[in-house]
Coordinates of C-alpha atoms in Angstrom, one line a residue:
M1 CA 65.1 140.0 311.2
D2 CA 63.9 143.9 310.5
A3 CA 60.2 144.3 310.1
S4 CA 61.1 145.4 306.7
K5 CA 63.0 142.0 306.0
F6 CA 60.0 140.4 307.7
L7 CA 57.6 142.0 305.4
S8 CA 59.4 140.9 302.2
C9 CA 59.7 137.4 303.4
F10 CA 55.2 137.9 304.0
L11 CA 55.1 139.1 300.2
L12 CA 56.8 135.8 299.0
V13 CA 54.6 133.3 301.6
C14 CA 51.3 135.1 300.9
F15 CA 52.1 134.7 296.6
L16 CA 52.8 130.9 297.4
C17 CA 49.3 130.9 299.3
M18 CA 47.9 132.3 296.5
V19 CA 49.5 129.8 294.3
C20 CA 46.5 127.7 292.9
N21 CA 46.6 124.1 292.1
N22 CA 44.0 123.0 289.2
G23 CA 42.0 126.4 289.8
F24 CA 42.2 125.9 293.8
V25 CA 44.1 127.2 296.6
K26 CA 47.0 124.9 298.1
A27 CA 46.7 123.7 301.8
S28 CA 47.7 125.4 304.7
H29 CA 50.3 123.0 306.2
K30 CA 52.9 124.5 304.6
V31 CA 56.0 125.1 306.8
H32 CA 58.0 128.5 306.8
P33 CA 60.5 127.2 309.8
E34 CA 62.8 130.7 309.3
L35 CA 58.9 132.6 310.0
Q36 CA 57.3 130.3 312.6
S37 CA 58.7 131.5 316.1
M38 CA 59.1 135.7 314.5
N39 CA 56.9 138.0 316.5
A40 CA 54.5 139.7 314.5
V41 CA 54.9 143.3 313.5
E42 CA 52.2 146.2 314.4
V43 CA 51.3 147.2 311.5
K44 CA 47.5 149.6 311.6
Q45 CA 44.4 147.1 312.3
L46 CA 42.2 148.2 309.1
H47 CA 40.5 144.7 309.0
R48 CA 40.6 143.5 312.3
T49 CA 37.0 142.1 313.0
G50 CA 34.8 143.5 315.4
F51 CA 32.5 140.7 316.2
H52 CA 33.8 137.7 314.6
F53 CA 36.4 135.3 316.7
Q54 CA 39.9 136.4 316.4
P55 CA 43.1 136.4 319.3
P56 CA 45.1 139.4 319.6
K57 CA 47.8 138.3 317.7
H58 CA 49.5 135.2 315.7
W59 CA 48.5 132.9 313.5
I60 CA 44.7 130.8 314.1
N61 CA 43.2 128.3 312.1
D62 CA 40.9 125.3 312.8
P63 CA 38.1 125.1 315.7
N64 CA 38.7 121.9 317.6
G65 CA 36.4 120.0 319.9
P66 CA 33.8 122.8 320.6
M67 CA 31.8 122.1 323.4
Y68 CA 29.2 123.4 326.5
Y69 CA 29.7 122.1 329.7
K70 CA 28.3 122.9 332.9
G71 CA 27.1 126.1 331.3
I72 CA 29.8 127.6 329.9
Y73 CA 31.2 127.1 326.0
H74 CA 34.5 126.0 325.3
L75 CA 35.9 127.1 321.8
F76 CA 39.3 125.4 321.1
Y77 CA 41.3 125.9 318.0
Q78 CA 44.7 125.7 316.2
Y79 CA 47.0 128.3 317.3
N80 CA 50.8 129.1 316.7
P81 CA 51.8 130.9 320.3
K82 CA 55.1 132.1 318.7
G83 CA 54.7 133.4 315.4
A84 CA 52.4 134.9 312.6
V85 CA 52.8 131.7 310.4
W86 CA 51.6 128.2 310.9
G87 CA 53.6 126.3 313.0
N88 CA 54.4 125.4 316.5
I89 CA 50.7 124.3 316.6
V90 CA 48.7 124.1 320.3
W91 CA 45.5 124.0 321.6
A92 CA 44.3 127.2 322.3
H93 CA 41.3 127.7 324.8
S94 CA 38.6 130.8 325.0
V95 CA 35.3 130.5 327.0
S96 CA 32.0 132.1 326.7
K97 CA 28.8 131.9 328.3
D98 CA 26.9 133.1 324.8
M99 CA 29.4 131.8 322.4
I100 CA 29.5 136.0 321.2
N101 CA 31.9 137.2 323.6
W102 CA 35.3 135.3 325.0
E103 CA 37.7 135.2 327.7
P104 CA 40.8 133.5 326.7
L105 CA 42.4 131.0 328.9
D106 CA 45.6 129.3 328.5
P107 CA 46.0 127.0 325.9
A108 CA 44.5 123.3 326.6
I109 CA 46.8 121.2 325.0
Y110 CA 50.5 121.6 323.8
P111 CA 53.5 119.7 323.1
T112 CA 55.3 117.8 325.9
K113 CA 55.4 114.3 325.1
P114 CA 56.9 112.0 322.3
F115 CA 53.1 111.0 320.9
D116 CA 52.6 115.1 320.2
I117 CA 56.0 116.2 320.2
N118 CA 55.9 117.2 316.8
G119 CA 52.2 119.3 316.8
C120 CA 49.2 119.1 318.4
W121 CA 46.5 118.8 315.8
S122 CA 42.8 118.7 314.8
G123 CA 40.4 116.8 316.7
S124 CA 37.1 116.8 318.8
A125 CA 35.3 116.9 322.1
T126 CA 33.1 114.2 323.6
I127 CA 31.0 114.4 326.6
L128 CA 31.2 110.8 328.4
P129 CA 28.5 109.6 330.5
G130 CA 28.8 111.2 333.9
E131 CA 29.2 114.8 331.9
K132 CA 32.5 113.9 331.5
P133 CA 34.5 115.4 329.0
I134 CA 37.3 114.2 327.2
I135 CA 39.5 115.4 324.1
L136 CA 40.5 113.1 321.4
Y137 CA 43.2 114.9 318.8
T138 CA 46.4 113.9 316.5
G139 CA 49.3 114.4 317.6
I140 CA 52.6 114.2 315.7
D141 CA 55.2 111.6 316.7
P142 CA 59.0 111.8 316.0
Q143 CA 58.5 109.7 313.0
S144 CA 56.7 112.3 312.1
R145 CA 53.1 109.8 311.9
Q146 CA 49.9 111.1 313.0
V147 CA 48.9 109.1 315.8
Q148 CA 45.5 109.6 317.9
N149 CA 45.6 110.8 321.0
Q150 CA 43.3 111.6 324.4
A151 CA 43.5 114.5 327.1
V152 CA 40.9 114.5 330.2
P153 CA 40.7 117.5 332.3
A154 CA 42.4 117.4 335.5
D155 CA 39.3 118.7 337.7
Y156 CA 36.4 117.9 336.6
S157 CA 34.7 120.6 339.1
D158 CA 36.0 123.3 337.2
P159 CA 33.8 124.5 334.4
Y160 CA 36.3 126.6 332.7
L161 CA 38.0 123.3 332.1
R162 CA 41.4 125.4 332.7
E163 CA 43.9 122.4 332.9
W164 CA 44.1 119.1 330.6
V165 CA 46.2 116.0 331.5
K166 CA 47.1 113.8 328.6
P167 CA 47.2 109.9 330.1
D168 CA 50.1 107.7 329.9
N169 CA 48.7 105.3 327.4
N170 CA 48.6 107.7 324.5
P171 CA 48.6 107.3 321.8
I172 CA 45.4 105.3 321.7
I173 CA 45.2 105.2 317.7
V174 CA 47.8 104.5 315.6
P175 CA 48.2 104.1 311.6
V176 CA 48.5 100.1 310.6
E177 CA 50.7 98.8 308.2
G178 CA 49.0 99.6 304.5
M179 CA 48.2 103.0 305.5
N180 CA 49.2 106.7 304.5
A181 CA 50.9 107.7 308.2
S182 CA 50.9 111.1 306.9
A183 CA 47.6 111.6 306.4
F184 CA 45.8 110.2 309.1
R185 CA 44.1 113.0 311.3
D186 CA 41.1 114.5 312.9
P187 CA 39.3 112.2 314.9
T188 CA 35.6 113.1 315.2
T189 CA 33.4 113.3 318.0
A190 CA 32.6 109.2 319.1
W191 CA 29.2 108.1 319.4
W192 CA 27.5 105.1 321.0
S193 CA 25.7 102.2 319.5
N194 CA 25.1 98.3 319.9
G195 CA 27.5 98.3 323.2
H196 CA 30.5 100.2 321.5
W197 CA 32.0 103.6 321.2
K198 CA 32.7 104.7 317.8
L199 CA 34.8 107.1 316.1
V200 CA 36.1 108.3 312.3
V201 CA 39.2 109.3 311.5
G202 CA 40.2 111.2 308.2
S203 CA 42.4 109.6 305.6
K204 CA 42.9 108.8 301.8
R205 CA 43.8 105.7 299.9
K206 CA 45.8 106.9 297.0
H207 CA 43.2 109.4 295.4
R208 CA 40.2 108.0 297.8
G209 CA 38.8 109.8 300.6
M210 CA 38.2 107.5 303.4
A211 CA 36.7 107.8 306.5
Y212 CA 38.1 105.0 309.0
L213 CA 35.8 103.6 311.8
Y214 CA 37.1 102.6 314.8
R215 CA 35.2 101.1 318.1
S216 CA 35.7 100.7 321.9
R217 CA 34.2 99.5 324.8
D218 CA 36.2 101.7 327.1
F219 CA 37.4 104.5 325.3
V220 CA 41.0 103.4 326.2
H221 CA 41.5 100.1 323.6
W222 CA 40.2 100.8 319.8
V223 CA 39.7 98.4 317.5
K224 CA 39.8 99.5 313.4
A225 CA 36.7 98.1 311.6
Q226 CA 37.4 95.8 308.7
H227 CA 35.5 98.5 306.5
P228 CA 35.4 102.3 306.4
L229 CA 32.3 104.1 307.7
H230 CA 32.0 105.8 304.0
S231 CA 34.3 107.0 300.9
S232 CA 34.6 108.3 297.8
A233 CA 36.4 107.9 294.9
N234 CA 39.0 110.8 293.3
T235 CA 38.3 113.1 296.4
G236 CA 41.6 113.1 298.2
M237 CA 42.7 113.5 301.6
W238 CA 39.5 113.9 303.9
E239 CA 40.5 116.5 306.7
C240 CA 38.3 117.1 309.4
P241 CA 35.4 114.7 309.2
D242 CA 32.2 115.0 310.8
F243 CA 29.3 112.7 311.3
Y244 CA 26.3 113.3 313.3
P245 CA 22.3 112.8 313.4
V246 CA 20.0 115.5 312.7
S247 CA 15.9 115.2 312.9
S248 CA 13.6 115.0 309.9
S249 CA 10.7 116.1 312.4
G250 CA 12.1 120.0 313.4
K251 CA 14.4 122.4 314.1
S252 CA 16.1 120.8 317.7
G253 CA 19.3 119.5 317.3
L254 CA 19.9 115.5 318.3
E255 CA 22.8 114.5 320.5
T256 CA 25.5 112.7 318.5
S257 CA 24.8 109.0 319.4
V258 CA 20.4 109.2 318.3
L259 CA 19.5 106.9 316.0
G260 CA 15.6 106.1 315.1
Q261 CA 13.4 106.6 312.3
N262 CA 12.7 110.1 312.1
V263 CA 17.0 110.6 311.7
K264 CA 19.1 111.0 309.2
H265 CA 22.8 111.3 309.4
V266 CA 25.5 113.8 307.9
L267 CA 28.7 112.8 306.9
K268 CA 30.7 116.3 305.9
V269 CA 34.4 116.1 305.1
S270 CA 37.4 118.6 304.3
L271 CA 38.7 118.5 300.7
D272 CA 42.8 118.8 301.2
L273 CA 43.1 118.7 297.7
T274 CA 40.3 122.2 297.1
R275 CA 40.5 123.4 300.9
Y276 CA 36.6 123.2 300.0
E277 CA 34.3 120.9 302.1
Y278 CA 31.0 119.3 301.2
Y279 CA 28.5 116.8 302.6
T280 CA 25.9 114.4 302.4
L281 CA 22.7 113.5 304.1
G282 CA 22.0 110.0 304.2
T283 CA 21.3 106.6 306.3
Y284 CA 23.5 105.3 308.9
D285 CA 23.1 101.5 309.9
H286 CA 24.6 100.9 313.3
R287 CA 24.5 97.3 313.0
S288 CA 26.8 97.0 309.8
D289 CA 28.6 100.8 310.9
R290 CA 28.1 101.7 306.8
Y291 CA 26.8 105.1 306.3
V292 CA 25.0 105.5 302.6
P293 CA 24.2 108.6 301.4
D294 CA 20.8 109.6 299.4
N295 CA 21.2 110.1 295.8
T296 CA 20.1 113.6 296.4
S297 CA 23.2 115.6 296.1
A298 CA 26.7 114.7 294.8
D299 CA 29.1 112.2 296.4
G300 CA 32.3 114.7 295.8
W301 CA 33.8 117.8 294.8
S302 CA 30.7 118.9 293.3
G303 CA 28.6 118.0 296.7
L304 CA 26.9 120.4 299.0
R305 CA 28.5 122.5 300.8
Y306 CA 28.1 124.3 304.1
D307 CA 29.0 127.4 302.7
Y308 CA 30.4 128.2 299.1
G309 CA 33.0 130.9 300.0
N310 CA 36.0 131.0 302.5
F311 CA 34.9 128.4 304.7
Y312 CA 37.0 125.4 306.2
A313 CA 37.7 122.8 309.2
S314 CA 34.2 123.1 310.4
K315 CA 33.2 121.4 313.4
T316 CA 29.9 120.9 315.1
F317 CA 28.6 120.4 318.4
F318 CA 25.1 119.6 320.1
D319 CA 24.2 122.2 322.3
A320 CA 22.5 120.3 325.3
G321 CA 21.6 123.8 327.2
K322 CA 19.7 125.0 324.1
N323 CA 19.1 121.6 322.4
R324 CA 21.0 122.8 319.2
R325 CA 23.1 121.4 316.9
I326 CA 26.0 124.6 316.5
L327 CA 28.2 124.4 313.1
W328 CA 31.3 126.3 314.0
G329 CA 33.6 127.2 310.5
W330 CA 37.1 128.8 310.0
A331 CA 37.5 131.5 307.0
N332 CA 41.0 130.2 305.7
E333 CA 44.0 132.6 305.6
S334 CA 45.0 131.7 301.6
D335 CA 43.0 135.4 301.0
T336 CA 44.9 137.8 303.7
P337 CA 47.2 140.2 302.7
K338 CA 50.8 140.4 303.7
N339 CA 50.1 143.0 306.6
D340 CA 47.1 141.2 308.0
T341 CA 49.3 138.3 308.0
A342 CA 52.3 139.6 309.4
K343 CA 49.6 140.8 312.2
G344 CA 48.5 137.2 312.7
W345 CA 45.4 136.8 312.8
A346 CA 44.9 135.7 309.5
G347 CA 42.5 133.1 310.2
I348 CA 39.1 134.3 311.7
Q349 CA 36.4 131.6 313.2
L350 CA 32.8 132.3 311.8
I351 CA 30.2 133.2 313.7
P352 CA 28.3 130.0 315.2
R353 CA 25.4 129.2 313.2
T354 CA 22.5 126.8 314.4
V355 CA 22.1 124.0 311.7
W356 CA 19.1 121.5 311.0
L357 CA 17.4 119.9 308.4
D358 CA 15.7 121.5 305.5
T359 CA 12.1 119.9 305.4
S360 CA 12.9 118.8 301.9
G361 CA 15.2 116.4 303.4
K362 CA 17.5 117.3 300.6
Q363 CA 19.8 119.4 302.2
L364 CA 21.0 121.9 305.6
L365 CA 19.5 125.2 306.7
Q366 CA 21.8 127.4 308.8
W367 CA 21.5 130.5 310.9
P368 CA 23.8 132.9 312.7
I369 CA 22.8 131.6 316.7
A370 CA 20.1 134.2 318.2
E371 CA 22.7 135.4 320.6
L372 CA 24.2 137.4 317.9
E373 CA 21.4 139.9 318.1
T374 CA 22.3 141.1 321.6
L375 CA 25.0 143.4 319.6
R376 CA 22.7 144.9 317.4
G377 CA 22.8 148.5 318.0
D378 CA 21.0 151.9 315.8
K379 CA 18.2 150.6 313.4
V380 CA 17.1 151.7 310.3
Q381 CA 14.2 150.4 308.0
I382 CA 13.2 150.6 304.5
S383 CA 10.0 148.9 303.1
N384 CA 8.2 149.2 299.5
Q385 CA 11.3 150.7 297.5
Q386 CA 11.6 150.2 294.4
I387 CA 15.2 149.7 292.1
K388 CA 15.3 150.2 288.7
Q389 CA 17.2 149.0 285.9
G390 CA 20.6 150.5 286.7
D391 CA 19.9 152.1 290.3
H392 CA 21.2 151.8 293.4
F393 CA 20.5 153.5 296.8
E394 CA 22.3 154.0 300.3
I395 CA 21.3 152.3 303.4
K396 CA 22.1 155.6 305.6
G397 CA 21.9 155.7 309.8
I398 CA 24.2 152.3 310.6
T399 CA 27.8 151.9 310.8
A400 CA 28.2 149.9 307.2
A401 CA 31.8 148.9 308.0
Q402 CA 30.4 146.3 311.2
A403 CA 26.3 145.8 310.3
D404 CA 23.8 143.0 310.0
V405 CA 21.5 143.6 307.1
D406 CA 18.2 141.1 306.5
V407 CA 16.3 142.4 303.3
T408 CA 13.2 140.7 301.5
F409 CA 13.0 141.2 297.9
R410 CA 9.8 141.2 295.6
L411 CA 9.9 140.3 292.4
S412 CA 7.0 141.6 290.2
S413 CA 7.1 139.2 287.5
L414 CA 9.7 136.2 286.1
D415 CA 8.7 136.3 282.8
T416 CA 12.1 138.4 281.7
A417 CA 14.4 136.0 283.4
E418 CA 17.3 134.9 281.3
Q419 CA 17.2 131.4 279.8
F420 CA 19.7 129.0 281.6
D421 CA 21.9 126.5 280.1
P422 CA 22.1 123.1 281.4
S423 CA 25.7 122.9 281.0
W424 CA 25.9 125.6 283.6
V425 CA 26.8 123.7 286.8
D426 CA 29.7 125.4 288.1
A427 CA 27.8 128.2 290.3
Q428 CA 31.7 130.2 290.8
A429 CA 32.6 130.0 287.1
L430 CA 28.9 131.2 286.2
C431 CA 29.4 134.1 288.6
G432 CA 32.6 135.0 287.3
Q433 CA 30.9 135.1 283.9
K434 CA 27.6 136.9 284.9
G435 CA 28.9 139.4 287.6
S436 CA 26.7 142.6 289.4
T437 CA 27.7 144.7 286.5
V438 CA 26.4 142.6 283.5
Q439 CA 22.8 143.0 282.8
G440 CA 20.1 140.1 283.3
G441 CA 16.5 140.2 282.9
I442 CA 15.9 139.7 286.6
G443 CA 19.1 140.8 288.6
P444 CA 21.7 141.1 289.5
F445 CA 20.2 142.4 292.3
G446 CA 21.5 142.4 296.2
L447 CA 23.8 144.9 298.3
L448 CA 26.7 146.6 297.6
T449 CA 28.6 146.0 301.1
L450 CA 32.0 147.5 302.0
A451 CA 31.6 150.0 299.1
S452 CA 33.4 153.5 298.7
E453 CA 31.7 156.4 298.0
N454 CA 32.4 156.8 294.5
L455 CA 32.1 152.6 293.9
E456 CA 35.7 152.1 293.7
E457 CA 35.8 149.3 295.9
Y458 CA 32.6 147.3 296.9
T459 CA 32.1 143.5 297.5
P460 CA 28.5 143.1 296.2
V461 CA 25.9 140.1 297.4
F462 CA 23.7 139.1 294.9
F463 CA 21.1 137.3 293.1
R464 CA 20.5 136.5 289.4
V465 CA 17.2 134.3 288.2
F466 CA 16.9 132.3 285.2
K467 CA 14.3 130.5 283.2
A468 CA 15.0 126.5 283.4
T469 CA 12.6 123.5 281.4
E470 CA 11.5 123.3 285.0
G471 CA 10.7 126.1 287.3
H472 CA 13.9 129.0 287.7
V473 CA 17.1 128.5 288.9
V474 CA 18.8 131.1 291.4
L475 CA 22.6 132.1 291.7
M476 CA 23.5 133.7 294.4
C477 CA 26.9 135.3 294.6
S478 CA 29.8 137.0 296.9
D479 CA 32.0 138.5 294.4
A480 CA 35.4 139.8 295.5
R481 CA 36.9 140.9 292.2
S482 CA 36.4 144.6 293.0
S483 CA 36.6 144.3 296.9
S484 CA 40.2 145.9 297.1
L485 CA 42.1 148.4 295.0
R486 CA 45.0 146.0 296.1
R487 CA 46.6 144.0 293.4
E488 CA 48.0 141.2 295.5
V489 CA 45.3 140.6 297.2
Y490 CA 43.2 137.0 296.3
K491 CA 39.8 138.6 295.1
P492 CA 37.5 135.3 293.9
S493 CA 34.0 135.6 292.8
F494 CA 32.2 132.8 295.1
A495 CA 28.6 131.6 294.5
G496 CA 26.1 128.3 294.5
F497 CA 22.7 128.0 293.3
V498 CA 19.8 127.9 296.0
N499 CA 16.9 125.5 295.6
V500 CA 14.3 128.0 296.4
D501 CA 10.7 128.2 295.4
L502 CA 9.6 131.6 293.7
A503 CA 5.9 130.8 293.4
D504 CA 5.7 134.4 295.7
G505 CA 8.7 136.3 294.0
K506 CA 10.1 136.6 297.1
L507 CA 13.6 135.9 297.7
S508 CA 15.8 137.2 301.4
L509 CA 19.3 138.0 302.3
R510 CA 21.1 138.4 305.2
S511 CA 24.3 139.3 305.4
L512 CA 26.8 140.4 308.8
I513 CA 29.1 142.9 307.4
D514 CA 32.5 142.9 310.0
H515 CA 35.5 145.1 308.4
S516 CA 37.5 142.1 306.3
V517 CA 34.4 139.7 306.4
V518 CA 31.2 139.3 304.7
E519 CA 28.9 136.4 305.8
S520 CA 26.0 136.0 303.8
F521 CA 22.9 133.9 304.2
G522 CA 20.2 133.3 301.0
A523 CA 16.7 132.6 300.9
G524 CA 17.1 131.4 305.2
G525 CA 20.0 130.0 305.1
K526 CA 19.7 127.5 302.3
T527 CA 22.6 128.6 300.7
C528 CA 25.5 130.6 302.5
I529 CA 28.8 132.3 301.3
T530 CA 31.3 133.8 303.4
S531 CA 34.0 136.2 301.5
R532 CA 37.1 137.8 303.5
V533 CA 38.1 141.1 301.9
Y534 CA 40.5 143.7 302.0
P535 CA 39.3 147.1 301.0
T536 CA 41.5 150.4 301.1
L537 CA 38.9 153.0 300.9
A538 CA 35.9 151.6 302.4
V539 CA 37.4 151.2 305.9
F540 CA 35.8 152.2 309.1
Q541 CA 33.5 155.3 308.8
D542 CA 34.3 155.6 305.1
A543 CA 32.5 152.7 304.5
H544 CA 29.0 152.7 303.1
L545 CA 26.1 149.9 301.9
Y546 CA 24.0 150.0 298.7
A547 CA 21.1 148.3 298.0
F548 CA 21.3 147.8 293.7
N549 CA 19.6 146.3 290.7
N550 CA 21.2 145.7 287.4
G551 CA 18.4 143.9 285.6
L552 CA 15.6 144.8 283.4
E553 CA 12.8 144.0 285.7
T554 CA 12.3 146.5 288.1
V555 CA 12.6 145.0 292.0
T556 CA 11.0 146.1 295.2
V557 CA 13.1 146.0 298.3
E558 CA 9.6 144.4 300.3
N559 CA 11.2 145.0 303.6
L560 CA 15.1 145.7 305.0
N561 CA 16.3 145.9 308.5
A562 CA 19.8 147.0 309.2
W563 CA 21.6 147.0 312.3
S564 CA 24.9 148.8 313.4
M565 CA 27.0 146.2 315.3
K566 CA 28.8 146.5 318.9
S567 CA 32.0 145.2 319.1
A568 CA 32.0 141.8 321.2
Q569 CA 34.9 140.8 323.7
I570 CA 36.7 138.8 321.4
G571 CA 40.6 138.7 322.5

């Protein structure tokens, strides 16, 4: 097929990807056999990122089994080595010493055996005693069943773990009678308690999301527990579950098997129905192997999220080298324009984040890993600059298309805040109603990222403050509706509420800007939003960065630091 026909096909594919189901983007496992083994065509790489991980070409999705081994960080990810759409999935493998610069290796796992002949899907890594890593992953067998397999290094002395072997005892876990064999995937990192290794596999039973629990004494023979670790009604298929402990007494990470009085547990699931994730905090009873969420957040679609934007199929791991828990997410492909999809890097892996428990005990906090700061170059600093209603000013002296900006806003008064309507429970809908140009009392104020000189295109990341019966409500938005002149691009307005005390009148915002992605962290990482955007004018040297205020109340930029970011080795 020639390039023009190829791109015509992709226009149809991207349209299908953007069709919504009850307001949510459809699932990514859509098969296009006529396209999945076609080479990517060459197009101008306007939107290729400089410091977010992408392979040189072809399809990419979920991060798999990240781990730290003998001083080396390993990133495995779902990859199509033959084409630019989902299909032919293997476990691609890259290694790093800092999780910023990456060296690609040959794929670690690819279909070779009956138990994975139709695909090697997502999974996790576990470090067994004696520093022996093992991968658990979902294979698709000849009957199209989803079965769980293991792979081990061919040479444990190789810190790069270049070669992996699949033992002949696979599959180690299969769906039993009464289970949905086409919805049984993504085994978690295993943990040890009460003389057994334990893990969870994501599934569903009718419309109920399920985290099936399995136990093993030897990591070879696994037995399904009589009850799931947890389940929740009307949430659908639970993909990429993640279950791990967090400390209630500090920011340090915990190894996955840690139990104790000062420990809470996190259960995160990726919802196949919505293409969003949510998590709960709760208590794990290791004797009964039951997880009970706290009643501080919803256990369903409206629950807490790591990220309220383009963020899916995330995975955490314990970084023993620096005693921290690292969160890795994927900015999914559903909003990618046809030319970028044709190039074949529709998805990207987001910057790794350190994750820990907020002092309130009611939510997690996230922050980009400190290693990212090694890419900072030219810096500008602005202090105590007021922004009156309707004003904006440019932040000059940096490369606005590839930047790191960290700003603290100061509010002189909260008296003019709009009244909050208790029926406004959907932050994204509220952002769509009250966007960056809709005047409020306090806000909208924030940053105009990836902006063209005359603001024909821009992606605003901003706050708006409301007055509630008790205290105030803060809305954070990353609104892509004005991000591109291209009509065919999916341009949602993403938003989340920020649980922050405004007693000191300050709100902070950090945004990582990288050509086609804007990752933003509100109030020190309490609310995070990622947007994929595809400007046509605000590219390379023609991209600009502004601070703005469209609220009645004057806002002061108390302190702003912005850096040009160097490119990482990411291919």
